[in-house]
Amino acid sequence: MGGQLLKICALAVICVAVGAVINQIKRELSFAVRCAGSILIFGMIVISLEPLLSELEAVRGLEGSAEYVEIMLKALGVAILTQICSGICRDCGENGISAGVEFAGKTEILILCLPLIKRILQYAAEILSIDG
């Protein structure tokens, strides 16, 4: 991902610079350039996720780990969705709504992790020989 990240950052800077220059000339084209850059960056990210997904499938195949991988992927999805939505709200000048979205995302991730927390506490009680 290191080389891919460099390409993504370079593309982002180029799109922002070109968009800013074009914005001085024709505002509608600037929006199109920025949208096209965002779509290209998203595509590059999706392509770079292939090794990660392969590794997660391998881990998922290990006995007893499928549930953990599933929870991790759900939490990652919630975090990404929350960040995107919060960024949009912040860009529109709605910092209060953005903070609410971030809090809701953190709460959702905590709710997703409750079964894992419960299981960890049960294991700790077993190790310490405490009836729970």
mmCIF file with all atom_site columns, N, CA and C in Angstrom, residues 78 82 99-112:
data_model
loop_
_atom_site.group_PDB
_atom_site.id
_atom_site.type_symbol
_atom_site.label_atom_id
_atom_site.label_alt_id
_atom_site.label_comp_id
_atom_site.label_asym_id
_atom_site.label_entity_id
_atom_site.label_seq_id
_atom_site.pdbx_PDB_ins_code
_atom_site.Cartn_x
_atom_site.Cartn_y
_atom_site.Cartn_z
_atom_site.occupancy
_atom_site.B_iso_or_equiv
_atom_site.pdbx_formal_charge
_atom_site.auth_seq_id
_atom_site.auth_comp_id
_atom_site.auth_asym_id
_atom_site.auth_atom_id
_atom_site.pdbx_PDB_model_num
ATOM 1  N N  . VAL A 1 78  ? -18.396 0.916  9.685  1.00 0.00 ? 78  VAL A N  1
ATOM 2  C CA . VAL A 1 78  ? -19.034 1.990  10.451 1.00 0.00 ? 78  VAL A CA 1
ATOM 3  C C  . VAL A 1 78  ? -18.086 3.190  10.560 1.00 0.00 ? 78  VAL A C  1
ATOM 4  N N  . THR A 1 82  ? -18.902 6.768  8.960  1.00 0.00 ? 82  THR A N  1
ATOM 5  C CA . THR A 1 82  ? -18.982 7.888  9.892  1.00 0.00 ? 82  THR A CA 1
ATOM 6  C C  . THR A 1 82  ? -18.034 9.005  9.484  1.00 0.00 ? 82  THR A C  1
ATOM 7  N N  . ALA A 1 99  ? -20.196 16.448 14.842 1.00 0.00 ? 99  ALA A N  1
ATOM 8  C CA . ALA A 1 99  ? -19.826 15.858 16.129 1.00 0.00 ? 99  ALA A CA 1
ATOM 9  C C  . ALA A 1 99  ? -20.850 14.802 16.543 1.00 0.00 ? 99  ALA A C  1
ATOM 10 N N  . GLY A 1 100 ? -22.121 15.044 16.264 1.00 0.00 ? 100 GLY A N  1
ATOM 11 C CA . GLY A 1 100 ? -23.159 14.060 16.576 1.00 0.00 ? 100 GLY A CA 1
ATOM 12 C C  . GLY A 1 100 ? -22.988 12.780 15.779 1.00 0.00 ? 100 GLY A C  1
ATOM 13 N N  . VAL A 1 101 ? -22.653 12.919 14.513 1.00 0.00 ? 101 VAL A N  1
ATOM 14 C CA . VAL A 1 101 ? -22.425 11.750 13.660 1.00 0.00 ? 101 VAL A CA 1
ATOM 15 C C  . VAL A 1 101 ? -21.225 10.956 14.179 1.00 0.00 ? 101 VAL A C  1
ATOM 16 N N  . GLU A 1 102 ? -20.161 11.648 14.562 1.00 0.00 ? 102 GLU A N  1
ATOM 17 C CA . GLU A 1 102 ? -18.975 10.965 15.088 1.00 0.00 ? 102 GLU A CA 1
ATOM 18 C C  . GLU A 1 102 ? -19.308 10.216 16.381 1.00 0.00 ? 102 GLU A C  1
ATOM 19 N N  . PHE A 1 103 ? -20.082 10.835 17.251 1.00 0.00 ? 103 PHE A N  1
ATOM 20 C CA . PHE A 1 103 ? -20.468 10.185 18.500 1.00 0.00 ? 103 PHE A CA 1
ATOM 21 C C  . PHE A 1 103 ? -21.333 8.958  18.218 1.00 0.00 ? 103 PHE A C  1
ATOM 22 N N  . ALA A 1 104 ? -22.254 9.087  17.260 1.00 0.00 ? 104 ALA A N  1
ATOM 23 C CA . ALA A 1 104 ? -23.113 7.950  16.896 1.00 0.00 ? 104 ALA A CA 1
ATOM 24 C C  . ALA A 1 104 ? -22.271 6.794  16.344 1.00 0.00 ? 104 ALA A C  1
ATOM 25 N N  . GLY A 1 105 ? -21.266 7.105  15.543 1.00 0.00 ? 105 GLY A N  1
ATOM 26 C CA . GLY A 1 105 ? -20.387 6.069  15.010 1.00 0.00 ? 105 GLY A CA 1
ATOM 27 C C  . GLY A 1 105 ? -19.611 5.355  16.095 1.00 0.00 ? 105 GLY A C  1
ATOM 28 N N  . LYS A 1 106 ? -19.088 6.108  17.052 1.00 0.00 ? 106 LYS A N  1
ATOM 29 C CA . LYS A 1 106 ? -18.343 5.505  18.162 1.00 0.00 ? 106 LYS A CA 1
ATOM 30 C C  . LYS A 1 106 ? -19.262 4.619  19.001 1.00 0.00 ? 106 LYS A C  1
ATOM 31 N N  . THR A 1 107 ? -20.479 5.094  19.211 1.00 0.00 ? 107 THR A N  1
ATOM 32 C CA . THR A 1 107 ? -21.444 4.304  19.972 1.00 0.00 ? 107 THR A CA 1
ATOM 33 C C  . THR A 1 107 ? -21.774 3.006  19.245 1.00 0.00 ? 107 THR A C  1
ATOM 34 N N  . GLU A 1 108 ? -21.965 3.077  17.936 1.00 0.00 ? 108 GLU A N  1
ATOM 35 C CA . GLU A 1 108 ? -22.283 1.881  17.145 1.00 0.00 ? 108 GLU A CA 1
ATOM 36 C C  . GLU A 1 108 ? -21.143 0.870  17.196 1.00 0.00 ? 108 GLU A C  1
ATOM 37 N N  . ILE A 1 109 ? -19.902 1.356  17.126 1.00 0.00 ? 109 ILE A N  1
ATOM 38 C CA . ILE A 1 109 ? -18.750 0.451  17.200 1.00 0.00 ? 109 ILE A CA 1
ATOM 39 C C  . ILE A 1 109 ? -18.692 -0.211 18.579 1.00 0.00 ? 109 ILE A C  1
ATOM 40 N N  . LEU A 1 110 ? -18.970 0.548  19.619 1.00 0.00 ? 110 LEU A N  1
ATOM 41 C CA . LEU A 1 110 ? -18.993 -0.030 20.963 1.00 0.00 ? 110 LEU A CA 1
ATOM 42 C C  . LEU A 1 110 ? -20.064 -1.110 21.074 1.00 0.00 ? 110 LEU A C  1
ATOM 43 N N  . ILE A 1 111 ? -21.237 -0.860 20.521 1.00 0.00 ? 111 ILE A N  1
ATOM 44 C CA . ILE A 1 111 ? -22.319 -1.848 20.537 1.00 0.00 ? 111 ILE A CA 1
ATOM 45 C C  . ILE A 1 111 ? -21.910 -3.105 19.773 1.00 0.00 ? 111 ILE A C  1
ATOM 46 N N  . LEU A 1 112 ? -21.236 -2.921 18.629 1.00 0.00 ? 112 LEU A N  1
ATOM 47 C CA . LEU A 1 112 ? -20.753 -4.070 17.857 1.00 0.00 ? 112 LEU A CA 1
ATOM 48 C C  . LEU A 1 112 ? -19.764 -4.911 18.673 1.00 0.00 ? 112 LEU A C  1
#
